[in-house]
């Protein structure tokens, strides 16, 4: 095979794909030896060579390194076809750094962060490439690869600590400019994708419930490559600064040491210690040992439970059982926090993370235990609920001394429960499964890091001119400060500010508060007119400011956008939106307050339709012109429009758009369909799913539900504000995008069923 044809693509784009790189029989031989290696060699390997998501579950094997310890793979590293390809592309004699195997197991609901391989390699000149052979078909559903076209030409980017297991570092300033250059890659089994060592790439979560995403990879570097010692020293320093010394402590020293060894194999400084939550003297010894050996503790994660303390139903419980639980889960938690919170306060800060449970918040559902011998003991609910309020106490009393206290209350955790229980529990979860380690680690890393440095109810402040609302919220939450005047709030320094006042006040309040904050999120719509926008746009050039068009962050929307970017339906030609909501029951407070007047952002155009306008332009391109008919049809208690019909042209008039929306129909349902010349995509928001129908298909292909409830979207949106406050580009809707959507709102209102209005006429 002549590989010269790929050199131009490699130099221009930083990556290329060779279809069917291996013949079927060669691929079968390689797969047979990988299977043999996993079956015969892996069980005896240390964590340095074999990495599991969960060490006790062989099916979660995620990565194999240094496979050249096996004679077959040691010889395979010199395979003439692979080496010929590498030397042709690099223009130099190439040497393989050792075969590796990767797996993104089915249902792995975590993405691989954007990164550059040579950030870890530290090679100069950067004549290094990674050759990645697909062992499964790879697409956006099961963890598709995404490359940033041409990014290898711009050198190594700053990296920072990643929350993803197996990837300690990720690009710190990844943003919209990178996203515009993203190129998804679809691979068939046996295809080879080759990328430059400095090409930015990432991977999607594996959303498939059944399909793995496995690959065999080898790294080749040119003979002229040498390690850049200065860059390597900077990398090691970054790891030291961004990483942490980790101490794992529980009753079993053997299990602790095994866990710590796995962490050390990934480059972490990890240590194993022993203590017993039920033995207060043991807790005192642990505290003394940590302080003596390491000098301080910055993060304390409490997830232990008393041994054999939680058994039997209510009628099986005795005072002795409750006293036993109290000794460990209550007195033990009290003591360990007592000791370390005092140290944290003295050193000027720290973070306490307590792992509670959903059963500390809600009651059990007895039906999920039917058909099993499982019984949920009331002691568990008691101690987990107590942990939540104890955490609030710590946050309230120690927040001013720099100590953050937060509690995570996860749902059902898979721990080899009976099959019937797992099925009955999973049936109640939109994701269709119980949680695992990956599902909680991101939250722990976030709360342990500076990204959450103002997270904790005692560090949140409120400004509201409504006396009733202000007093009610002040009584409900332990707020740090409460203001009745926006000017007084602007006299303080803030990490982040959310503007959620009525729309006609957004710009005014944003201009007052922007100088005193690091990041700002403004509720949609951005405003009700263009007045004052230019000063805000100018003031926001130096700080991250986003607008809360929440649907952009919906995982189904992101999935559909990926499908569009991959060209799955060909060229987009037409978009249709149909939907509505029952305001009398859906959002009664809104209808009774600001919705009644267009001057405060009321009416269906500015309230609901603006979400759809923004979403359509996010997926299909900016609107050029609109014709809009609207009116008041049925909603009681208001005179503004409750129904909107709009037609528009988008993307330089290439895409036709139609929208029909009302705010009085009983089912809260909505649907968006995008039609291309080779297929269609559909979003069903009330079902939280998306579908694909290609020409020639017999039926729609539907995703699983991707969101639990509406609040999940707002939590994601809040996370973007926290990330922006920490200096990371996170907002999906910029001020400029929101300004264009505002122009669509104004054009729609001016159209009034009488004329076509160009959006550009409003400066959009």
XYZ file of C-alpha atoms in Angstrom:
764
model
C 0.000 0.000 0.000
C 1.298 3.454 -0.934
C 1.132 5.745 2.092
C 2.495 8.844 0.349
C -1.098 9.808 -0.556
C -1.799 10.517 3.136
C 1.157 12.823 3.784
C -0.636 15.973 2.584
C -3.683 15.255 4.787
C -1.431 14.621 7.772
C 0.497 17.862 7.281
C -2.656 19.938 6.639
C -5.179 18.450 9.083
C -3.014 16.649 11.616
C -4.828 13.329 11.090
C -6.074 10.924 8.406
C -7.878 7.573 8.100
C -6.695 4.480 6.217
C -9.721 2.263 5.491
C -9.269 -1.502 6.019
C -5.651 -1.137 7.109
C -5.477 -4.821 7.994
C -6.880 -7.656 5.926
C -9.580 -9.765 7.576
C -7.232 -12.645 8.385
C -4.614 -10.275 9.841
C -7.230 -8.561 11.961
C -8.521 -11.936 13.163
C -5.001 -13.014 14.177
C -4.410 -9.776 16.088
C -7.764 -10.064 17.859
C -7.077 -13.698 18.754
C -3.809 -12.726 20.452
C -5.391 -9.775 22.257
C -8.048 -12.146 23.608
C -5.320 -14.603 24.646
C -3.368 -11.832 26.354
C -6.440 -10.686 28.303
C -7.353 -14.253 29.222
C -3.917 -15.608 30.153
C -1.595 -12.691 30.886
C -3.715 -9.882 32.311
C -4.851 -11.706 35.512
C -1.230 -11.741 36.680
C -0.423 -8.130 35.819
C -0.077 -5.228 38.206
C -2.016 -1.988 37.872
C 0.972 -0.549 35.976
C 0.087 -2.713 32.980
C -3.689 -3.261 33.267
C -6.121 -0.568 34.313
C -9.722 -1.271 35.365
C -12.538 1.161 36.025
C -13.233 -1.113 39.013
C -10.480 -3.539 39.995
C -12.950 -6.161 41.250
C -14.938 -6.252 37.977
C -12.962 -7.816 35.095
C -15.519 -6.621 32.557
C -14.469 -3.012 33.283
C -10.935 -3.534 31.912
C -10.204 -0.186 30.281
C -6.577 0.000 29.216
C -3.540 -2.233 28.693
C -0.064 -0.735 28.494
C 3.408 -2.137 27.800
C 1.969 -5.140 25.956
C 5.439 -5.833 24.560
C 6.139 -7.865 27.706
C 4.458 -10.626 25.669
C 6.587 -12.182 22.866
C 3.851 -11.860 20.243
C 3.342 -8.146 20.824
C 7.081 -7.541 21.175
C 7.450 -8.888 17.642
C 4.305 -7.123 16.462
C 5.836 -3.752 17.373
C 8.158 -4.321 14.387
C 5.344 -5.196 11.961
C 6.570 -4.038 8.520
C 3.238 -2.549 7.436
C 2.858 -0.387 10.536
C 6.498 0.710 10.402
C 6.350 1.483 6.689
C 3.324 3.695 7.232
C 4.951 5.515 10.174
C 8.251 6.140 8.375
C 6.475 7.422 5.261
C 4.395 9.875 7.268
C 7.201 11.014 9.598
C 9.840 11.174 6.858
C 12.300 9.540 9.229
C 13.279 6.179 10.647
C 10.539 5.311 13.137
C 10.583 3.397 16.390
C 7.507 1.950 18.105
C 7.096 2.877 21.766
C 5.055 -0.223 22.610
C 1.584 -1.593 21.808
C -1.455 -0.566 23.852
C -5.113 -1.616 24.006
C -8.006 0.691 24.869
C -11.621 0.003 25.743
C -14.519 2.349 26.363
C -17.044 -0.134 27.830
C -20.703 -0.003 26.852
C -22.590 2.553 28.899
C -19.452 4.469 29.928
C -21.173 7.813 30.402
C -18.000 9.911 30.437
C -16.168 11.684 27.647
C -12.417 11.677 27.098
C -11.264 15.297 27.523
C -9.453 17.237 24.781
C -5.699 16.704 24.991
C -2.465 16.491 22.988
C -0.350 13.347 23.226
C 2.947 15.210 23.004
C 2.070 17.169 26.128
C 2.829 13.896 27.944
C 5.650 12.728 25.604
C 7.541 16.084 25.629
C 9.364 15.234 22.378
C 11.240 17.670 20.131
C 11.050 18.016 17.225
C 7.477 16.704 17.484
C 7.984 13.907 14.941
C 5.649 11.562 16.751
C 2.360 9.997 15.717
C -0.255 7.724 17.208
C -1.729 4.958 15.041
C -5.127 3.831 16.398
C -6.717 0.680 14.938
C -10.473 0.278 15.447
C -11.407 -3.172 16.751
C -15.104 -2.218 16.729
C -17.160 0.038 14.508
C -16.828 3.533 16.006
C -19.376 6.341 15.766
C -20.829 9.103 17.934
C -23.000 6.646 19.878
C -20.233 4.422 21.248
C -17.496 6.969 21.896
C -16.563 8.499 18.564
C -13.244 10.284 18.103
C -13.175 14.017 17.383
C -10.130 15.880 16.051
C -9.477 19.630 15.934
C -8.420 20.195 12.342
C -5.010 21.821 11.937
C -4.407 22.160 15.680
C -0.997 20.464 15.416
C 0.362 23.594 13.729
C -0.168 25.787 16.785
C 2.043 24.013 19.297
C 1.317 22.637 22.745
C -1.590 24.235 24.586
C -1.860 24.739 28.378
C -3.189 21.650 30.149
C -4.741 21.322 33.591
C -6.094 18.712 35.978
C -8.788 16.488 34.471
C -11.592 14.734 36.359
C -11.435 11.794 33.946
C -9.889 8.574 35.242
C -6.937 7.611 33.042
C -6.393 11.174 31.766
C -4.700 13.242 34.435
C -4.440 16.324 32.206
C -6.740 18.071 29.726
C -6.501 21.279 27.688
C -7.352 24.121 30.045
C -8.471 26.764 27.540
C -10.488 24.627 25.112
C -13.264 26.810 23.732
C -15.579 27.806 20.864
C -12.723 28.444 18.417
C -11.631 24.824 18.872
C -15.188 23.523 18.629
C -15.631 25.210 15.244
C -12.708 23.167 13.905
C -13.852 19.848 15.375
C -14.065 17.007 12.873
C -15.776 13.782 14.007
C -14.309 10.544 12.634
C -16.401 7.449 11.919
C -14.486 4.182 11.696
C -15.284 0.667 10.631
C -13.614 -2.289 12.286
C -10.130 -2.575 10.801
C -9.799 1.118 9.872
C -6.708 2.953 11.115
C -6.753 6.597 12.186
C -3.348 8.267 12.473
C -2.803 11.587 14.215
C 0.088 13.938 14.880
C 1.395 14.017 18.442
C 0.246 17.631 18.830
C -3.199 17.293 17.218
C -5.927 18.065 19.745
C -8.430 15.237 20.037
C -11.138 14.024 22.363
C -13.773 11.280 22.467
C -17.469 11.145 23.207
C -19.034 9.053 25.986
C -20.079 5.538 25.049
C -23.842 5.949 25.183
C -24.540 2.538 23.697
C -25.969 -0.002 26.166
C -24.379 -2.926 24.286
C -21.477 -1.815 22.057
C -17.918 -1.524 23.331
C -15.368 0.740 21.657
C -12.078 -1.150 21.569
C -8.870 -0.233 19.813
C -5.260 -1.325 19.431
C -2.702 1.481 19.228
C 0.994 2.058 18.749
C 2.998 5.277 19.094
C 5.846 5.885 16.641
C 8.513 8.531 17.022
C 11.161 9.613 14.546
C 14.810 8.812 15.093
C 15.588 12.529 15.448
C 13.114 12.917 18.324
C 14.546 13.687 21.728
C 12.855 14.434 25.000
C 12.627 18.163 25.700
C 13.935 18.106 29.274
C 12.684 21.629 30.046
C 9.192 20.748 28.792
C 9.296 17.479 30.725
C 10.263 19.323 33.910
C 7.357 21.734 33.362
C 5.008 18.793 32.865
C 6.162 17.138 36.072
C 5.792 20.444 37.904
C 2.267 20.857 36.518
C 1.376 17.392 37.766
C 2.743 18.228 41.179
C 0.835 21.507 41.311
C -2.434 20.235 39.835
C -2.382 16.808 41.404
C -2.489 15.786 45.031
C -1.013 13.454 47.592
C -3.753 10.882 48.105
C -4.307 8.927 51.312
C -6.770 6.037 51.349
C -7.796 4.779 54.776
C -10.225 2.101 55.974
C -10.292 -1.109 58.000
C -8.559 -3.361 55.431
C -4.910 -2.447 54.934
C -4.616 -5.031 52.153
C -7.420 -3.481 50.080
C -6.099 0.020 50.781
C -2.634 -0.867 49.554
C -4.024 -2.488 46.397
C -6.072 0.635 45.666
C -3.132 2.960 46.353
C -0.894 0.876 44.073
C -3.362 1.350 41.242
C -3.299 5.104 41.763
C 0.496 5.161 41.855
C 0.609 3.302 38.534
C -1.280 6.252 37.007
C 1.314 8.709 38.245
C -0.376 9.751 41.499
C 1.370 10.077 44.857
C -0.824 7.659 46.830
C -0.480 6.159 50.322
C -2.434 3.531 52.258
C -3.285 3.863 55.960
C -5.560 1.943 58.301
C -8.303 3.070 60.679
C -11.690 1.960 61.986
C -14.597 4.399 61.986
C -16.024 2.684 65.062
C -12.807 3.117 67.070
C -12.358 6.734 68.186
C -8.769 6.066 69.264
C -8.104 4.770 65.742
C -9.425 8.049 64.311
C -7.137 10.024 66.619
C -4.151 7.951 65.479
C -5.063 8.467 61.813
C -5.243 12.220 62.333
C -1.879 12.330 64.074
C -0.245 10.168 61.410
C -1.561 12.275 58.505
C -0.432 15.549 60.059
C 2.961 14.168 61.096
C 3.693 12.570 57.731
C 2.192 15.123 55.331
C 1.965 18.315 57.384
C -1.643 19.168 56.454
C -4.863 17.868 54.936
C -6.623 19.891 52.239
C -9.512 17.591 51.314
C -11.363 15.080 53.496
C -13.782 12.639 51.808
C -15.952 10.636 54.210
C -17.604 7.598 52.642
C -17.199 4.868 55.281
C -20.032 3.049 57.083
C -20.054 1.172 60.366
C -19.333 -2.531 59.961
C -22.430 -4.786 60.138
C -24.434 -1.889 61.496
C -27.227 -1.698 58.957
C -29.303 -4.872 58.801
C -32.955 -5.833 58.985
C -36.239 -3.995 58.730
C -37.890 -1.846 61.353
C -39.190 -4.739 63.452
C -35.739 -6.340 63.501
C -34.047 -3.254 64.917
C -32.969 -3.003 68.543
C -31.570 -0.159 70.645
C -28.228 -1.969 70.569
C -28.174 -1.895 66.745
C -28.857 1.839 66.744
C -26.193 2.429 69.384
C -23.737 0.451 67.266
C -24.486 2.609 64.215
C -24.279 5.710 66.359
C -20.779 4.784 67.508
C -19.428 4.572 63.978
C -21.576 6.548 61.586
C -22.406 9.377 63.962
C -19.682 9.574 66.606
C -16.999 8.521 64.107
C -18.082 11.144 61.586
C -18.254 13.741 64.353
C -14.732 12.943 65.539
C -12.943 12.826 62.192
C -14.505 16.139 61.126
C -13.758 17.691 64.529
C -10.063 16.956 64.185
C -9.487 17.882 60.565
C -11.808 20.895 60.336
C -9.796 22.560 63.107
C -6.592 22.011 61.100
C -8.215 23.353 57.938
C -9.473 26.466 59.693
C -6.012 27.113 61.127
C -4.280 26.668 57.755
C -6.783 28.996 56.065
C -8.964 26.597 54.119
C -9.906 23.117 53.038
C -12.752 21.019 51.693
C -14.853 18.383 53.458
C -16.896 16.101 51.189
C -19.359 13.765 52.863
C -20.910 10.938 50.832
C -24.530 10.553 51.890
C -27.292 8.857 49.887
C -30.534 9.515 48.079
C -32.115 7.782 51.087
C -30.962 10.655 53.223
C -33.311 12.833 51.173
C -36.272 10.657 50.152
C -38.020 7.583 51.507
C -37.480 4.113 50.078
C -39.663 2.640 47.348
C -40.523 -0.832 48.731
C -41.586 -2.133 45.311
C -38.027 -2.233 43.982
C -37.145 -4.830 46.641
C -39.972 -7.202 45.671
C -38.786 -10.682 44.751
C -35.537 -10.328 46.715
C -34.389 -10.959 50.267
C -33.129 -7.395 50.501
C -34.414 -5.167 53.296
C -33.541 -1.496 53.625
C -32.724 -0.831 57.313
C -34.090 2.411 58.817
C -30.736 3.082 60.475
C -29.269 3.826 57.047
C -31.812 6.557 56.273
C -31.323 7.978 59.752
C -27.537 8.342 59.579
C -27.478 9.543 55.961
C -30.072 12.248 56.608
C -28.134 13.297 59.697
C -24.939 13.505 57.649
C -26.593 15.985 55.267
C -27.615 18.400 58.001
C -24.316 17.945 59.844
C -22.592 19.020 56.623
C -24.773 22.134 56.516
C -23.718 22.879 60.085
C -20.028 22.606 59.190
C -20.520 24.811 56.124
C -22.346 27.460 58.105
C -19.859 27.666 60.982
C -16.552 27.212 59.167
C -17.205 28.827 55.774
C -15.873 32.199 56.868
C -12.590 30.492 57.813
C -12.168 29.155 54.294
C -13.411 25.622 54.973
C -15.972 24.348 52.478
C -18.289 21.514 53.458
C -20.458 19.784 50.864
C -22.473 16.601 50.684
C -23.042 14.279 47.716
C -26.230 12.187 47.845
C -25.897 9.627 45.029
C -28.654 7.347 43.819
C -28.536 3.565 43.573
C -24.974 2.213 43.328
C -24.379 -1.120 41.597
C -22.776 -3.593 44.005
C -23.689 -7.050 42.674
C -27.293 -6.818 43.931
C -29.845 -9.436 42.782
C -30.788 -9.151 39.118
C -34.463 -8.437 39.853
C -33.549 -5.536 42.143
C -31.160 -4.057 39.579
C -33.817 -4.287 36.861
C -36.554 -2.802 39.053
C -34.327 0.031 40.206
C -32.945 0.731 36.723
C -36.471 0.854 35.290
C -37.056 3.970 37.403
C -33.890 5.679 36.153
C -34.014 7.437 32.744
C -30.442 6.320 31.989
C -31.666 2.757 32.485
C -28.914 1.683 34.882
C -27.555 2.043 38.385
C -24.560 4.266 39.015
C -20.914 3.214 39.294
C -17.593 4.746 40.359
C -17.287 6.928 37.259
C -20.612 8.592 38.019
C -19.452 10.030 41.326
C -15.771 10.784 40.750
C -16.383 13.965 38.724
C -18.454 15.486 41.511
C -15.788 14.629 44.092
C -12.962 16.090 41.974
C -15.003 19.239 41.366
C -15.773 19.751 45.068
C -12.165 19.031 45.979
C -10.784 21.550 43.481
C -10.700 25.332 43.357
C -13.458 25.228 40.731
C -15.913 24.843 43.633
C -14.270 27.304 45.958
C -17.478 29.241 46.592
C -19.805 26.222 46.510
C -21.563 25.789 49.820
C -24.756 27.523 50.916
C -22.908 29.743 53.350
C -20.997 31.335 50.457
C -24.031 32.238 48.331
C -25.550 35.727 48.497
C -28.858 37.116 47.271
C -30.053 40.469 45.965
C -33.801 40.951 45.488
C -35.886 44.098 45.759
C -39.006 42.104 46.617
C -39.205 42.122 50.421
C -41.331 38.975 50.639
C -39.120 36.873 48.362
C -35.925 38.164 49.947
C -37.054 37.359 53.483
C -38.424 33.952 52.510
C -35.163 32.874 50.867
C -33.050 34.288 53.689
C -35.009 32.161 56.154
C -34.835 29.051 53.986
C -31.101 29.120 53.177
C -28.014 30.051 55.254
C -27.011 32.874 52.903
C -23.807 34.810 53.450
C -25.236 38.215 52.503
C -28.662 39.538 51.552
C -29.143 42.788 49.625
C -32.191 44.839 48.734
C -30.204 47.218 46.527
C -28.178 46.221 43.458
C -25.789 49.129 44.004
C -24.752 47.825 47.420
C -24.235 44.332 46.017
C -21.955 45.829 43.357
C -19.659 47.189 46.078
C -18.503 43.641 46.910
C -16.222 41.298 44.968
C -17.876 38.164 43.562
C -16.599 35.012 41.908
C -19.764 34.639 39.834
C -23.050 36.469 39.353
C -26.317 35.170 37.901
C -28.733 37.819 36.614
C -32.253 36.387 36.831
C -34.336 39.538 37.189
C -37.115 40.388 34.662
C -35.780 40.824 31.136
C -36.101 44.616 30.973
C -33.594 44.894 33.867
C -30.959 42.449 32.570
C -28.655 44.908 30.823
C -28.954 47.548 33.544
C -28.099 45.087 36.316
C -25.375 43.367 34.289
C -23.571 46.667 33.676
C -23.640 47.465 37.400
C -22.373 44.083 38.575
C -19.954 43.076 35.817
C -16.994 45.124 37.182
C -17.231 43.295 40.524
C -17.379 39.688 39.277
C -15.167 37.182 37.488
C -17.981 35.605 35.442
C -21.632 36.313 34.725
C -24.644 34.368 33.466
C -27.687 36.353 32.276
C -31.167 34.843 32.072
C -32.778 34.734 28.645
C -33.802 36.736 26.732
C -30.795 39.016 26.904
C -33.065 42.082 26.895
C -36.291 43.441 25.408
C -34.539 46.064 23.245
C -31.082 46.882 21.927
C -30.704 49.864 24.278
C -27.490 49.670 26.310
C -26.237 46.517 24.601
C -23.137 48.047 23.027
C -21.693 49.204 26.398
C -22.367 45.723 27.789
C -20.700 44.013 24.829
C -17.689 46.275 25.247
C -17.491 45.739 29.014
C -17.735 41.972 28.555
C -14.724 41.677 26.256
C -12.395 41.013 29.196
C -14.692 38.706 31.190
C -16.751 35.603 30.404
C -20.451 36.445 30.066
C -23.016 33.906 28.899
C -26.757 33.905 28.350
C -28.969 31.165 29.757
C -30.444 29.542 26.680
C -30.521 26.280 28.544
C -31.523 23.968 25.686
C -28.110 24.293 24.048
C -26.728 22.135 26.839
C -29.345 19.382 26.501
C -27.455 16.131 25.796
C -29.965 15.216 23.079
C -29.316 18.558 21.383
C -25.569 17.950 21.582
C -26.034 14.497 20.062
C -28.103 15.907 17.190
C -25.521 18.631 16.577
C -22.852 15.952 16.279
C -24.987 14.085 13.755
C -25.413 17.275 11.721
C -21.697 18.037 11.858
C -20.944 14.496 10.676
C -23.278 14.993 7.706
C -25.534 12.103 8.701
C -28.589 13.605 6.954
C -26.734 15.314 4.126
C -27.267 19.025 3.552
C -29.825 20.560 5.911
C -32.809 21.958 4.025
C -35.752 22.475 6.374
C -36.533 22.723 10.114
C -39.908 22.352 11.850
C -40.701 23.020 15.512
C -44.082 22.199 17.105
C -44.754 22.445 20.819
C -46.425 24.002 23.783
C -46.845 24.096 27.537
C -49.740 24.349 29.933
C -49.055 27.597 31.742
C -51.854 27.270 34.318
C -50.015 24.269 35.820
C -46.544 24.502 34.278
C -45.292 27.846 35.579
C -48.141 29.657 37.351
C -45.875 32.126 39.184
C -44.367 33.341 35.906
C -47.796 33.889 34.412
C -48.882 35.900 37.423
C -45.785 38.136 37.619
C -43.712 39.243 34.628
C -45.442 37.292 31.837
C -48.478 39.576 31.817
C -46.567 42.492 30.260
C -44.381 42.543 27.180
C -42.430 45.410 28.798
C -41.063 42.970 31.402
C -40.283 40.183 28.930
C -43.752 38.667 28.865
C -45.648 37.064 26.032
C -44.982 33.847 24.162
C -42.446 35.378 21.752
C -40.031 36.577 24.454
C -40.765 33.829 26.971
C -40.951 30.473 25.164
C -40.467 31.022 21.431
C -37.118 32.718 22.022
C -35.772 29.380 23.319
C -36.770 27.761 20.034
C -35.377 30.624 17.946
C -32.021 30.267 19.673
C -32.008 26.471 19.447
C -32.811 26.450 15.738
C -30.110 28.978 14.906
C -27.661 26.982 17.069
C -28.321 23.898 14.928
C -29.251 25.341 11.536
C -27.577 28.743 11.301
C -28.576 32.337 11.923
C -31.956 33.634 10.797
C -31.924 36.044 7.851
C -35.581 37.129 7.830
C -38.830 36.225 9.588
C -42.570 36.372 9.106
C -44.419 35.947 12.396
C -48.094 35.812 13.306
C -49.015 35.784 16.986
C -52.031 36.365 19.167
C -53.874 35.730 22.415
C -55.939 32.581 21.971
C -56.845 31.015 25.305
C -54.610 31.744 28.312
C -56.671 33.293 31.088
C -55.480 36.258 33.129
C -53.244 37.801 30.459
C -53.678 39.829 27.294
C -50.279 39.223 25.700
C -49.863 36.619 22.979
C -49.933 32.975 24.036
C -49.566 31.530 20.508
C -46.838 32.038 17.891
C -46.574 30.926 14.253
C -43.303 31.816 12.525
C -41.634 31.114 9.205
C -38.056 32.108 8.530
C -35.017 31.685 6.334
C -31.701 30.738 7.910
C -28.088 30.104 6.924
C -28.017 32.621 4.060
C -31.542 31.546 3.057
C -30.467 27.937 2.425
C -32.669 26.550 5.226
C -36.420 27.058 5.565
C -37.817 27.234 9.121
C -41.337 26.889 10.492
C -42.479 27.108 14.116
C -45.827 26.665 15.861
C -46.001 27.158 19.632
C -48.633 27.846 22.265
C -48.721 28.163 26.045
C -52.143 26.795 26.863
C -52.235 23.183 25.637
C -52.442 20.556 28.379
C -49.626 18.207 27.317
C -46.243 19.853 27.851
C -44.766 18.445 24.672
C -42.457 19.730 21.959
C -40.698 18.366 18.893
C -38.009 19.697 16.570
C -37.321 18.009 13.237
C -34.421 18.748 10.894
C -34.713 17.459 7.332
C -31.757 17.029 5.016
C -31.415 15.719 1.497
C -30.353 12.290 2.819
C -32.338 11.897 6.033
C -33.970 13.468 9.078
C -33.191 14.099 12.741
C -35.846 14.576 15.390
C -35.692 15.887 18.961
C -38.529 14.938 21.308
C -37.921 17.173 24.300
C -40.754 15.808 26.444
C -39.186 12.346 26.024
C -35.611 13.676 26.376
C -34.514 11.694 23.347
C -33.476 12.087 19.716
C -33.929 9.995 16.598
C -32.350 9.456 13.176
C -34.092 8.370 9.972
C -31.909 7.941 6.899
C -33.361 7.548 3.432
C -33.877 3.826 2.957
C -34.492 3.095 6.648
C -37.698 1.351 7.671
C -38.071 3.049 11.044
C -36.630 5.750 13.286
C -33.549 4.873 15.327
C -34.155 6.298 18.822
C -31.737 7.096 21.621
C -32.418 6.285 25.241
C -33.746 9.184 27.405
C -30.764 11.436 28.114
C -32.054 13.663 30.938
C -33.656 12.770 34.244
C -35.674 15.941 34.791
C -35.794 19.612 33.795
C -33.604 20.573 36.742
C -30.753 18.516 35.273
C -30.484 21.070 32.466
C -30.283 23.950 34.908
C -27.660 22.133 36.967
C -25.557 21.737 33.834
C -26.019 25.418 33.130
C -24.946 26.308 36.667
C -21.818 24.212 36.171
C -20.871 26.353 33.162
C -21.004 29.453 35.366
C -18.780 27.775 37.968
C -16.323 26.713 35.272
C -16.263 30.216 33.772
C -15.559 31.674 37.208
C -12.551 29.372 37.334
C -11.224 30.730 34.050
C -12.401 27.954 31.744
C -14.402 28.660 28.541
C -17.726 27.021 29.212
C -20.711 29.106 28.098
C -22.532 27.655 25.097
C -24.424 30.853 24.271
C -22.304 33.977 23.929
C -23.491 37.563 24.217
C -23.217 37.905 20.433
C -25.413 34.844 19.853
C -27.949 36.096 22.394
C -27.925 39.509 20.730
C -28.851 37.908 17.416
C -31.671 35.967 19.088
C -32.887 39.249 20.597
C -32.978 40.678 17.072
C -35.110 37.692 16.017
C -37.503 38.416 18.917
C -37.808 42.049 17.860
C -38.244 41.168 14.178
C -40.958 38.634 15.069
C -42.861 41.187 17.151
C -42.598 43.818 14.418
C -43.778 41.369 11.765
C -47.154 41.012 13.528
C -48.590 38.856 10.761
C -48.247 41.675 8.245
C -44.759 41.693 6.751
C -41.463 39.873 6.372
C -38.817 41.545 8.538
C -35.066 41.176 7.934
C -33.238 40.289 11.139
C -30.282 42.415 10.031
C -32.563 45.421 10.311
C -32.068 45.239 14.065
C -28.308 45.098 13.852
C -28.180 41.339 14.057
